[in-house]
Each structure stands twice: as structure tokens, then as C-alpha cells.
Amino acid sequence: MEVTMAEHGETLPEHKLDTAALYDTLRQSKASVEEAVAKMLAIKKEARPKSQLRELATQILLNFVTLRQANGSILLEEDSVKAETERAKASVELATLQLQSLLYEKNHQIKAIKACKDLDTKYPDIELVPQEEFFRDAPAEIKDSLISKDSEQNLMLKRLNFEMYQRKELCKHRKKLEQRKKALQETVSHRKKFLSSLPSHLKSLKKASLPVQQQLGVSHMKKLKQQQLAELLPPPLYVIYSQLLTLKETFGENIDLELIGSVKDAQGIACQLANKSTGISTKSEDSNSGDVPDGEDEGQRSKRLKNSSRRENLDQSGIYEAHPLKIALHINDDVAVDSNSKELIVLEFEYLKKLNVVCVGVKDSEDPENNILCNLFSDDNGLELPRQSAKLMIGDCNSFQERRTSRPYKWAQHLAGIDFLPELAPLFKVSETSNDETARNAAILSSLSLYHQQNRVQTIVQRMRARIKARIKA
């Protein structure tokens, strides 16, 4: 029966089914033995009659016999499976041997093909020109020559001679090109040597031309450098620089201009502005914060503490951060117009990026109390921010820091081209006190006159020079 099932390919499923039944028999017999042993232990504990023990012992022995039979059947089944496995293993080994033989023959054939391809012939694999090009381009002495009686071999030999002729011509052309290349390399090396020594020649030429420039009053290199640096200035400072430069060159005002600061940082800011065309962002902060004090004195004290702490926070947040480049204005005495004239004062113009205002201060001045720029025009002490947006950014302490010597004067904003509307209309107070049309017109003319004066660099320079001379005389 097993052989018949094996021939039809059903042996393994029958083995699996029989083995499962045998294992079920083993589990059932084991459970019966465990149950009988448990009952025997219970009878002994309860002191029942021993006749019940005999029946349970007989049942246990029968179960052992069943276990023995099932175990034997399982062992026989395992032997039959091992025999079938050995028979299948023999067929697999035979197929493996046949595969190895085929691979060996394949490698042998590949080696034989490679040996045939590598075999050298009388005429190596030379890529000859086609016959049409040979008959068209070959010299007559090669085409008319007779090397062999066989026509095909004669043609092949003549084509080989033409190939050798072409290669010789190419070798001659290569030698000519190498000689030309060598000559060009020598020319290039001479020119590189000249170019490497050119900066030293230019430097010596520049040094030799300095006396001539000083004699003629022309400083071309310095002026060119100043123009390149001026392109990195923010628009408000550039407007001031262009007006001061025009005043110096056109009207002959005895002043000097100088751009100071970090050029590298200014170039970085210029690159950022070139990448993104965004304006200066202003952020308004809440000005009403904190609890309301009960007493009047305590409220003033807490407000003063709050303003001082807020000023410190503003310094830390970079509200007063300035552009890296500044304009230094040297105002000289107008009595002597030569190069040895006395320097009266040096003003520095800086641009605060976040507040969008221009500040002016005296160079190396550390005393804000004795500020010569204060009230250069009436009601302009530099402590009041000219722009409402800047006041909103600062918040409660809407006045500029008193300890800073560089302050945002109104005339500096006018020079920089930063125009702003006043918080209160010029005629508001006049309209409250009087309805006279003449008074209104006079107020308008006064405001326009003051604006025109603050918008002229010549007026600013003259007032500064006059104030300094008055202080010197005093």
C-alpha cells in the first residue's frame, strides 16, 4: 500500500495524517494515566478500599501498552520517511554531478573561444580605410605597384602600405605641432612672468606719481576707493554723503569727508539686500504693561524703574544697532583755505537700521551734557525721535537715550532725505489762539523757512563753524 501511494505522489500526506493520529493517541493515553494516578492518590488519602486501586492500576497498564504500540508505530514511520529521504537525496546528488559536468564543459568551451580570438594572424586587426578612399587618396606609386600575383592579396598589401604612409605623415605633423606647442608655452611663460612682475611695477609707478598728485591736488586712488565704499552706504547716509561731496567739490567748502567702519559687514548687508528686496521692518510693542500703583510717589518711582529697565532691554535687543559704515565730516576753519587749515570739529553721521533715523555726534565726545550740536536750530535737542514709528518701537520711554552723544536731530533727517509729518499740525496752536489769516500765513512761511535752512548742508556747516568759533572766543 505504501509503494502504491508513493508512486502516485500521495505518500507524504498519508504519513502526515497517520503521524498526527498516533500523536493524538499518545496524548490521550498520557492524560488517562495522569488521571488514574490522581485518582489513586485521592483514594489513598481518603482510605478507600484497595479494590478500586486495582482497577486503576489495570487501566494504567493498558494505557502503557497503548503508549508502547503508538511509539513503535511512530518509530517505524520515521524509518520509512528516512528511507524515502535517502532515495530523494541520491537523485539530487546525481543532478548536482550532472550540473558540475555541464559547468566544466562550459568553461572549457569559453577558454577555447578566447584562445581562438587571441590567436595572432599574419595581418593583425588593422582598421584600414575603405577601398573607395584608398583609390581616391592613395599616391600613384602605391596604387600602381605590383607586390603579389594574387589580386586580393596585392590589394591588401597596397592598402597596408597606404596605411603606413598615412601614419608616417601623421608622425611628421605631430612633431611640427609639438614644436609649435613648445614655442607657445615659452611665450606664455614669458608673459606670465611679466604679468607676475606687473603689480610691483604698478606699485612703484603709483608711488612715483604720488608727488605729482599731491602737487596738483588730485588724489585719484583715494577718491576711487571712497566712491566704492559710498556704494555700500544705506540710502539716507548716501544722500548726506553726496550733498557734502557736492558742497566740497562745487562750492569749494573747506571740509573733508571720510567713510569709516567695517567694510566686510557692510558688504554682507548689501548681499542680503540684493538677495531679498524687503524693507526695514518695524515692530510695535505694547506700552501699557504692569500693575497700577496706589500712591503717586510709588507710581512715579515704579515708572522710572520700568523706563530704565526697558532702556536696558532695548539696548540688548539691538534697537540702537547702527549700520557698520559711518560718515566722518571734518569741518576746517574757513579763514585759511590751504591744506594746513585748522580742523575745528569732526562730526560722525550714523544710521540706525531698526529705527530708520540718522544720528549725528561729535567724534570722541563722551560728555552728553556739553553737546555742541544741541539746539543748533530751535527746539531740536536731539532727544525727541522725529518718527512716530520709532516712538512706537521704543514704547514707554519714547525719548532718545540722554547718555548717547549721537542723537537723531531733525536737521540730520532733512539732510538725509527722510521727510516726516509732524505729530501736530503747524497751524493748530495758531488756530486756537487767533483766527487771523495773516498769523496763519506767517506761521506757514516760518515753518517753510526753517525746513529750507535745515535742508541745506551749507547752512549746517556755517552754523557749526560759527558756534565753534564763538565757544573758542568765549
Short mmCIF file of C-alpha atoms in Angstrom, two decimals:
data_model
loop_
_atom_site.label_atom_id
_atom_site.label_comp_id
_atom_site.label_asym_id
_atom_site.label_seq_id
_atom_site.Cartn_x
_atom_site.Cartn_y
_atom_site.Cartn_z
CA MET A 1 0.00 0.00 0.00
CA GLU A 2 2.83 2.42 0.81
CA VAL A 3 4.58 1.72 -2.52
CA THR A 4 1.37 2.35 -4.42
CA MET A 5 0.79 5.64 -2.66
CA ALA A 6 4.41 6.67 -3.26
CA GLU A 7 4.06 6.03 -6.97
CA HIS A 8 1.03 8.32 -7.15
CA GLY A 9 2.72 11.04 -5.07
CA GLU A 10 0.42 10.67 -2.01
CA THR A 11 2.84 9.05 0.47
CA LEU A 12 3.77 12.19 2.38
CA PRO A 13 0.19 13.35 3.10
CA GLU A 14 -0.73 9.80 4.34
CA HIS A 15 2.37 9.76 6.62
CA LYS A 16 1.44 13.16 7.99
CA LEU A 17 -2.13 12.02 8.70
CA ASP A 18 -1.06 8.74 10.40
CA THR A 19 1.59 10.51 12.48
CA ALA A 20 -0.93 13.05 13.71
CA ALA A 21 -3.32 10.26 14.77
CA LEU A 22 -0.53 8.44 16.59
CA TYR A 23 0.48 11.61 18.44
CA ASP A 24 -3.16 12.15 19.43
CA THR A 25 -3.23 8.60 20.82
CA LEU A 26 -0.09 9.31 22.83
CA ARG A 27 -1.58 12.48 24.31
CA GLN A 28 -4.84 10.72 25.20
CA SER A 29 -3.03 7.80 26.84
CA LYS A 30 -0.83 10.19 28.81
CA ALA A 31 -3.88 12.09 30.02
CA SER A 32 -5.61 8.85 31.07
CA VAL A 33 -2.52 7.74 33.03
CA GLU A 34 -2.28 11.12 34.78
CA GLU A 35 -5.99 11.00 35.64
CA ALA A 36 -5.71 7.43 37.03
CA VAL A 37 -2.68 8.36 39.14
CA ALA A 38 -4.54 11.35 40.52
CA LYS A 39 -7.48 9.14 41.45
CA MET A 40 -5.14 6.62 43.16
CA LEU A 41 -3.62 9.40 45.24
CA ALA A 42 -7.08 10.59 46.21
CA ILE A 43 -8.14 7.03 47.26
CA LYS A 44 -5.05 6.66 49.43
CA LYS A 45 -5.65 9.98 51.11
CA GLU A 46 -9.32 9.17 51.76
CA ALA A 47 -8.54 5.49 52.87
CA ARG A 48 -10.95 3.90 50.44
CA PRO A 49 -10.95 0.16 49.61
CA LYS A 50 -7.94 -1.15 47.70
CA SER A 51 -10.13 -2.87 45.13
CA GLN A 52 -10.54 0.49 43.41
CA LEU A 53 -6.78 0.78 43.23
CA ARG A 54 -6.51 -2.48 41.32
CA GLU A 55 -8.88 -1.32 38.65
CA LEU A 56 -6.96 1.93 38.24
CA ALA A 57 -3.64 0.03 38.09
CA THR A 58 -5.06 -2.22 35.38
CA GLN A 59 -6.23 0.84 33.45
CA ILE A 60 -2.74 2.37 33.78
CA LEU A 61 -1.10 -0.81 32.46
CA LEU A 62 -3.44 -0.87 29.47
CA ASN A 63 -2.57 2.74 28.73
CA PHE A 64 1.15 1.89 28.91
CA VAL A 65 0.60 -0.86 26.37
CA THR A 66 -1.19 1.61 24.11
CA LEU A 67 1.68 4.08 24.51
CA ARG A 68 4.19 1.39 23.61
CA GLN A 69 2.28 0.41 20.47
CA ALA A 70 1.92 4.04 19.35
CA ASN A 71 5.60 4.76 20.00
CA GLY A 72 6.60 1.74 17.94
CA SER A 73 4.37 2.82 15.07
CA ILE A 74 5.92 6.31 15.15
CA LEU A 75 9.43 4.85 15.03
CA LEU A 76 8.50 2.67 12.05
CA GLU A 77 7.02 5.68 10.30
CA GLU A 78 10.20 7.70 10.91
CA ASP A 79 12.30 4.86 9.42
CA SER A 80 10.17 4.84 6.29
CA VAL A 81 10.49 8.64 5.95
CA LYS A 82 14.28 8.41 6.33
CA ALA A 83 14.39 5.74 3.60
CA GLU A 84 12.39 7.96 1.22
CA THR A 85 14.69 10.89 2.05
CA GLU A 86 17.77 8.83 1.19
CA ARG A 87 16.26 7.85 -2.15
CA ALA A 88 15.46 11.53 -2.95
CA LYS A 89 18.94 12.57 -1.83
CA ALA A 90 20.52 10.15 -4.28
CA SER A 91 18.61 11.70 -7.19
CA VAL A 92 19.63 15.23 -6.06
CA GLU A 93 23.30 14.22 -5.88
CA LEU A 94 23.08 12.78 -9.38
CA ALA A 95 21.62 16.05 -10.70
CA THR A 96 24.38 18.02 -8.91
CA LEU A 97 27.07 15.93 -10.57
CA GLN A 98 25.48 16.48 -13.96
CA LEU A 99 25.36 20.25 -13.35
CA GLN A 100 29.03 20.35 -12.37
CA SER A 101 29.92 18.41 -15.54
CA LEU A 102 27.98 20.91 -17.68
CA LEU A 103 29.69 23.88 -15.98
CA TYR A 104 33.09 22.30 -16.57
CA GLU A 105 32.30 21.82 -20.27
CA LYS A 106 31.05 25.41 -20.49
CA ASN A 107 34.26 26.83 -19.01
CA HIS A 108 36.31 24.65 -21.34
CA GLN A 109 34.40 25.96 -24.38
CA ILE A 110 34.82 29.59 -23.20
CA LYS A 111 38.58 29.12 -22.85
CA ALA A 112 38.73 27.60 -26.32
CA ILE A 113 36.81 30.54 -27.83
CA LYS A 114 39.10 33.04 -26.10
CA ALA A 115 42.19 31.20 -27.35
CA CYS A 116 40.82 31.33 -30.88
CA LYS A 117 40.16 35.04 -30.62
CA ASP A 118 43.62 35.77 -29.20
CA LEU A 119 45.37 33.86 -31.95
CA ASP A 120 47.71 36.17 -33.88
CA THR A 121 47.38 36.10 -37.66
CA LYS A 122 49.72 37.30 -40.33
CA TYR A 123 47.77 40.56 -40.70
CA PRO A 124 46.71 41.97 -37.34
CA ASP A 125 43.37 43.65 -36.86
CA ILE A 126 44.19 46.98 -38.51
CA GLU A 127 41.37 49.37 -39.29
CA LEU A 128 42.12 50.19 -42.90
CA VAL A 129 40.46 52.93 -44.88
CA PRO A 130 37.68 51.82 -47.24
CA GLN A 131 38.62 50.87 -50.77
CA GLU A 132 36.89 53.97 -52.23
CA GLU A 133 39.07 56.28 -50.13
CA PHE A 134 42.15 54.21 -50.98
CA PHE A 135 41.65 54.53 -54.74
CA ARG A 136 40.83 58.23 -54.33
CA ASP A 137 43.56 59.40 -51.92
CA ALA A 138 46.45 56.93 -52.29
CA PRO A 139 49.52 58.10 -54.25
CA ALA A 140 50.01 56.69 -57.76
CA GLU A 141 53.24 54.86 -56.84
CA ILE A 142 51.35 52.82 -54.22
CA LYS A 143 48.27 52.14 -56.38
CA ASP A 144 50.31 51.06 -59.44
CA SER A 145 52.77 48.86 -57.58
CA LEU A 146 52.68 45.06 -58.02
CA ILE A 147 53.57 43.15 -54.87
CA SER A 148 51.84 39.80 -55.34
CA LYS A 149 50.33 37.87 -58.21
CA ASP A 150 47.16 37.25 -56.25
CA SER A 151 44.88 40.23 -56.89
CA GLU A 152 43.18 40.16 -53.46
CA GLN A 153 46.47 39.81 -51.62
CA ASN A 154 48.03 42.51 -53.78
CA LEU A 155 45.18 44.90 -52.94
CA MET A 156 45.53 44.13 -49.23
CA LEU A 157 49.29 44.77 -49.27
CA LYS A 158 48.83 48.06 -51.12
CA ARG A 159 46.22 49.17 -48.58
CA LEU A 160 48.65 48.26 -45.77
CA ASN A 161 51.38 50.33 -47.44
CA PHE A 162 48.99 53.25 -47.74
CA GLU A 163 48.18 52.88 -44.01
CA MET A 164 51.89 53.01 -43.16
CA TYR A 165 52.30 56.05 -45.43
CA GLN A 166 49.48 57.87 -43.63
CA ARG A 167 50.91 57.08 -40.20
CA LYS A 168 54.33 58.42 -41.18
CA GLU A 169 52.73 61.65 -42.37
CA LEU A 170 50.81 61.93 -39.10
CA CYS A 171 54.03 61.44 -37.13
CA LYS A 172 55.66 64.29 -39.06
CA HIS A 173 52.64 66.52 -38.43
CA ARG A 174 52.75 65.61 -34.73
CA LYS A 175 56.39 66.68 -34.47
CA LYS A 176 55.56 70.03 -36.06
CA LEU A 177 52.67 70.54 -33.61
CA GLU A 178 54.88 69.65 -30.64
CA GLN A 179 57.47 72.21 -31.75
CA ARG A 180 54.75 74.84 -32.12
CA LYS A 181 53.33 73.90 -28.69
CA LYS A 182 56.77 74.28 -27.14
CA ALA A 183 57.19 77.74 -28.69
CA LEU A 184 53.72 78.80 -27.45
CA GLN A 185 54.50 77.53 -23.95
CA GLU A 186 57.68 79.58 -23.87
CA THR A 187 55.73 82.66 -24.99
CA VAL A 188 53.07 82.05 -22.33
CA SER A 189 55.71 81.58 -19.62
CA HIS A 190 57.38 84.89 -20.59
CA ARG A 191 54.02 86.67 -20.48
CA LYS A 192 53.13 85.10 -17.10
CA LYS A 193 56.46 86.23 -15.75
CA PHE A 194 55.77 89.76 -17.00
CA LEU A 195 52.25 89.75 -15.50
CA SER A 196 53.57 88.50 -12.16
CA SER A 197 56.04 91.38 -12.05
CA LEU A 198 53.42 93.90 -13.25
CA PRO A 199 51.95 94.64 -9.76
CA SER A 200 55.37 95.64 -8.46
CA HIS A 201 55.84 97.93 -11.48
CA LEU A 202 52.38 99.45 -10.96
CA LYS A 203 53.10 99.90 -7.26
CA SER A 204 56.36 101.71 -8.00
CA LEU A 205 54.57 103.78 -10.67
CA LYS A 206 51.85 104.68 -8.17
CA LYS A 207 54.45 105.62 -5.58
CA ALA A 208 56.31 107.77 -8.12
CA SER A 209 53.10 109.57 -9.14
CA LEU A 210 52.10 110.48 -5.57
CA PRO A 211 54.17 113.72 -5.50
CA VAL A 212 52.58 114.80 -8.77
CA GLN A 213 49.08 114.08 -7.40
CA GLN A 214 49.84 115.98 -4.20
CA GLN A 215 51.23 118.91 -6.16
CA LEU A 216 48.17 119.03 -8.43
CA GLY A 217 45.77 118.34 -5.55
CA VAL A 218 44.46 115.20 -7.19
CA SER A 219 44.07 112.01 -5.13
CA HIS A 220 42.59 109.70 -7.72
CA MET A 221 43.04 106.38 -5.86
CA LYS A 222 41.64 107.71 -2.61
CA LYS A 223 38.69 109.23 -4.40
CA LEU A 224 38.01 105.98 -6.27
CA LYS A 225 38.14 104.00 -3.04
CA GLN A 226 35.75 106.44 -1.36
CA GLN A 227 33.32 106.09 -4.27
CA GLN A 228 33.39 102.27 -3.99
CA LEU A 229 32.74 102.49 -0.25
CA ALA A 230 29.93 105.02 -0.78
CA GLU A 231 28.02 102.41 -2.79
CA LEU A 232 27.74 100.30 0.38
CA LEU A 233 26.13 103.13 2.38
CA PRO A 234 22.40 102.97 3.20
CA PRO A 235 20.30 105.42 1.13
CA PRO A 236 19.97 108.10 3.87
CA LEU A 237 23.73 108.23 4.50
CA TYR A 238 24.41 108.17 0.77
CA VAL A 239 22.20 111.25 0.32
CA ILE A 240 24.15 113.09 3.02
CA TYR A 241 27.49 111.96 1.53
CA SER A 242 26.55 113.11 -1.98
CA GLN A 243 25.41 116.53 -0.72
CA LEU A 244 28.56 117.05 1.35
CA LEU A 245 30.75 115.93 -1.55
CA THR A 246 28.94 118.35 -3.88
CA LEU A 247 29.42 121.14 -1.34
CA LYS A 248 33.16 120.41 -1.19
CA GLU A 249 33.84 119.99 -4.92
CA THR A 250 31.40 122.53 -6.37
CA PHE A 251 31.39 125.36 -3.81
CA GLY A 252 34.94 124.78 -2.54
CA GLU A 253 33.87 124.45 1.10
CA ASN A 254 36.81 123.69 3.39
CA ILE A 255 35.60 120.32 4.64
CA ASP A 256 36.87 116.75 4.36
CA LEU A 257 34.87 113.53 4.09
CA GLU A 258 35.85 110.10 5.31
CA LEU A 259 33.99 106.77 5.42
CA ILE A 260 34.82 104.71 8.49
CA GLY A 261 33.62 101.35 9.77
CA SER A 262 33.68 97.68 8.84
CA VAL A 263 33.64 97.21 5.08
CA LYS A 264 33.18 93.43 5.39
CA ASP A 265 29.99 93.78 7.45
CA ALA A 266 28.65 96.41 5.05
CA GLN A 267 29.26 94.06 2.10
CA GLY A 268 27.39 91.31 3.94
CA ILE A 269 24.38 93.59 4.46
CA ALA A 270 24.48 94.63 0.79
CA CYS A 271 24.44 90.96 -0.27
CA GLN A 272 21.45 90.26 1.94
CA LEU A 273 19.55 93.22 0.50
CA ALA A 274 20.40 92.06 -3.01
CA ASN A 275 19.02 88.58 -2.31
CA LYS A 276 15.73 89.76 -0.86
CA SER A 277 14.17 93.12 -1.65
CA THR A 278 12.42 93.67 1.68
CA GLY A 279 12.08 96.99 3.51
CA ILE A 280 13.02 97.75 7.09
CA SER A 281 10.55 96.07 9.40
CA THR A 282 9.34 97.90 12.42
CA LYS A 283 7.68 96.17 15.37
CA SER A 284 5.49 97.99 17.79
CA GLU A 285 5.48 96.78 21.35
CA ASP A 286 2.83 97.17 23.97
CA SER A 287 3.50 100.26 26.03
CA ASN A 288 0.90 99.68 28.77
CA SER A 289 2.11 96.81 30.94
CA GLY A 290 2.36 96.17 34.66
CA ASP A 291 0.11 96.92 37.63
CA VAL A 292 -1.12 100.40 38.52
CA PRO A 293 0.42 101.61 41.81
CA ASP A 294 -1.72 103.00 44.62
CA GLY A 295 0.27 106.11 45.66
CA GLU A 296 1.51 108.92 43.49
CA ASP A 297 5.18 108.72 44.67
CA GLU A 298 5.30 104.95 44.34
CA GLY A 299 3.83 105.22 40.84
CA GLN A 300 6.49 107.69 39.72
CA ARG A 301 9.24 105.54 41.22
CA SER A 302 7.97 102.35 39.57
CA LYS A 303 7.59 104.17 36.25
CA ARG A 304 11.17 105.41 36.44
CA LEU A 305 12.43 101.89 37.25
CA LYS A 306 10.36 100.48 34.41
CA ASN A 307 11.79 103.01 31.93
CA SER A 308 15.37 102.28 32.98
CA SER A 309 14.85 98.53 32.71
CA ARG A 310 13.15 99.00 29.34
CA ARG A 311 16.08 101.05 28.06
CA GLU A 312 18.42 98.23 29.04
CA ASN A 313 16.18 95.75 27.23
CA LEU A 314 16.20 97.98 24.15
CA ASP A 315 19.99 98.07 24.17
CA GLN A 316 20.11 94.28 24.43
CA SER A 317 17.52 93.75 21.67
CA GLY A 318 19.56 95.78 19.16
CA ILE A 319 17.10 98.66 18.66
CA TYR A 320 20.02 101.11 18.60
CA GLU A 321 22.09 98.94 16.23
CA ALA A 322 23.79 101.13 13.62
CA HIS A 323 24.95 100.41 10.08
CA PRO A 324 28.62 99.36 10.03
CA LEU A 325 29.67 102.31 7.85
CA LYS A 326 29.68 105.92 9.11
CA ILE A 327 30.40 109.31 7.54
CA ALA A 328 33.06 111.42 9.26
CA LEU A 329 32.74 115.14 8.38
CA HIS A 330 35.88 117.20 9.13
CA ILE A 331 34.95 120.90 9.33
CA ASN A 332 38.00 123.12 8.91
CA ASP A 333 38.50 126.80 9.51
CA ASP A 334 37.36 128.88 6.52
CA VAL A 335 39.97 131.62 7.07
CA ALA A 336 42.86 129.61 5.61
CA VAL A 337 41.82 127.51 2.65
CA ASP A 338 45.13 125.74 2.17
CA SER A 339 45.91 122.19 3.28
CA ASN A 340 47.27 123.42 6.63
CA SER A 341 43.97 124.96 7.78
CA LYS A 342 42.92 124.26 11.33
CA GLU A 343 40.42 121.48 11.94
CA LEU A 344 37.55 122.73 14.10
CA ILE A 345 35.38 119.66 14.68
CA VAL A 346 34.69 116.15 13.37
CA LEU A 347 31.06 115.03 13.07
CA GLU A 348 30.02 111.41 12.63
CA PHE A 349 26.78 110.50 10.84
CA GLU A 350 25.38 107.01 11.56
CA TYR A 351 22.19 105.25 10.50
CA LEU A 352 20.08 103.24 12.99
CA LYS A 353 18.60 100.44 10.92
CA LYS A 354 15.60 99.44 13.03
CA LEU A 355 14.52 102.98 13.99
CA ASN A 356 15.17 104.30 10.43
CA VAL A 357 16.75 107.53 11.67
CA VAL A 358 20.10 109.26 11.13
CA CYS A 359 22.08 110.24 14.24
CA VAL A 360 24.87 112.82 14.47
CA GLY A 361 27.52 113.15 17.13
CA VAL A 362 30.90 114.71 17.76
CA LYS A 363 33.78 112.27 17.37
CA ASP A 364 35.43 111.14 20.62
CA SER A 365 32.92 113.12 22.67
CA GLU A 366 31.88 111.43 25.91
CA ASP A 367 30.03 114.29 27.63
CA PRO A 368 26.35 114.37 26.57
CA GLU A 369 25.70 117.37 28.81
CA ASN A 370 28.04 119.63 26.84
CA ASN A 371 26.80 118.73 23.38
CA ILE A 372 27.64 121.43 20.82
CA LEU A 373 25.02 120.11 18.40
CA CYS A 374 22.17 120.61 20.86
CA ASN A 375 19.63 123.23 19.66
CA LEU A 376 21.56 124.09 16.53
CA PHE A 377 18.05 125.00 15.43
CA SER A 378 15.29 125.98 17.83
CA ASP A 379 13.51 123.20 19.74
CA ASP A 380 15.87 120.50 18.44
CA ASN A 381 17.85 118.95 21.30
CA GLY A 382 18.01 115.51 19.66
CA LEU A 383 16.16 113.73 22.48
CA GLU A 384 12.82 113.55 20.70
CA LEU A 385 12.52 110.90 18.00
CA PRO A 386 11.27 112.51 14.77
CA ARG A 387 9.32 109.48 13.55
CA GLN A 388 6.15 108.17 15.17
CA SER A 389 7.01 104.59 14.18
CA ALA A 390 10.30 104.84 16.09
CA LYS A 391 8.45 106.03 19.18
CA LEU A 392 6.10 103.06 18.93
CA MET A 393 9.05 100.68 18.75
CA ILE A 394 10.65 102.15 21.87
CA GLY A 395 7.35 102.23 23.76
CA ASP A 396 7.04 103.98 27.12
CA CYS A 397 10.46 105.62 27.00
CA ASN A 398 9.65 107.41 23.73
CA SER A 399 12.56 109.79 24.14
CA PHE A 400 16.04 109.04 22.90
CA GLN A 401 18.71 108.00 25.38
CA GLU A 402 20.25 111.05 27.04
CA ARG A 403 23.57 109.34 27.69
CA ARG A 404 24.19 108.85 23.96
CA THR A 405 26.20 111.62 22.33
CA SER A 406 24.98 110.69 18.83
CA ARG A 407 21.37 111.87 18.54
CA PRO A 408 18.65 111.99 15.83
CA TYR A 409 18.41 115.73 15.19
CA LYS A 410 15.66 116.91 12.86
CA TRP A 411 18.08 118.71 10.55
CA ALA A 412 20.00 115.45 10.10
CA GLN A 413 16.82 113.73 8.90
CA HIS A 414 16.18 116.57 6.43
CA LEU A 415 19.74 116.29 5.07
CA ALA A 416 19.27 112.52 4.64
CA GLY A 417 16.07 112.98 2.66
CA ILE A 418 13.91 111.48 5.42
CA ASP A 419 10.83 113.68 5.47
CA PHE A 420 8.08 113.15 8.02
CA LEU A 421 4.87 114.81 9.01
CA PRO A 422 4.74 116.46 12.44
CA GLU A 423 2.51 114.92 15.07
CA LEU A 424 0.67 118.25 15.42
CA ALA A 425 -0.25 120.49 12.51
CA PRO A 426 1.86 123.71 12.34
CA LEU A 427 -1.25 125.91 12.45
CA PHE A 428 -3.02 124.01 15.21
CA LYS A 429 -1.88 126.29 18.03
CA VAL A 430 -2.30 129.40 15.88
CA SER A 431 -5.90 128.46 15.06
CA GLU A 432 -6.67 128.00 18.75
CA THR A 433 -5.42 131.43 19.79
CA SER A 434 -6.23 133.55 16.77
CA ASN A 435 -8.29 133.37 13.64
CA ASP A 436 -6.20 135.95 11.84
CA GLU A 437 -5.30 134.84 8.32
CA THR A 438 -2.09 136.89 8.49
CA ALA A 439 -0.88 134.93 11.52
CA ARG A 440 -1.53 131.65 9.75
CA ASN A 441 0.39 132.73 6.68
CA ALA A 442 3.28 133.90 8.86
CA ALA A 443 3.37 130.50 10.63
CA ILE A 444 3.45 128.68 7.27
CA LEU A 445 6.27 130.87 5.97
CA SER A 446 8.24 130.42 9.21
CA SER A 447 7.91 126.62 9.04
CA LEU A 448 8.97 126.54 5.37
CA SER A 449 11.93 128.81 6.05
CA LEU A 450 13.09 126.60 8.92
CA TYR A 451 12.76 123.48 6.75
CA HIS A 452 14.74 125.06 3.91
CA GLN A 453 17.51 126.05 6.31
CA GLN A 454 17.71 122.55 7.77
CA ASN A 455 17.73 121.04 4.30
CA ARG A 456 20.87 122.92 3.16
CA VAL A 457 24.27 121.45 4.01
CA GLN A 458 25.91 124.84 3.54
CA THR A 459 23.72 126.36 6.27
CA ILE A 460 24.52 123.47 8.64
CA VAL A 461 28.28 123.79 8.09
CA GLN A 462 28.22 127.57 8.50
CA ARG A 463 26.22 127.37 11.74
CA MET A 464 28.53 124.71 13.15
CA ARG A 465 31.63 126.74 12.28
CA ALA A 466 30.15 129.90 13.81
CA ARG A 467 29.14 128.11 17.03
CA ILE A 468 32.60 126.57 17.46
CA LYS A 469 34.35 129.90 16.89
CA ALA A 470 32.04 131.57 19.39
CA ARG A 471 32.88 128.95 22.01
CA ILE A 472 36.62 129.34 21.31
CA LYS A 473 36.42 133.11 21.76
CA ALA A 474 34.40 132.74 24.94
#
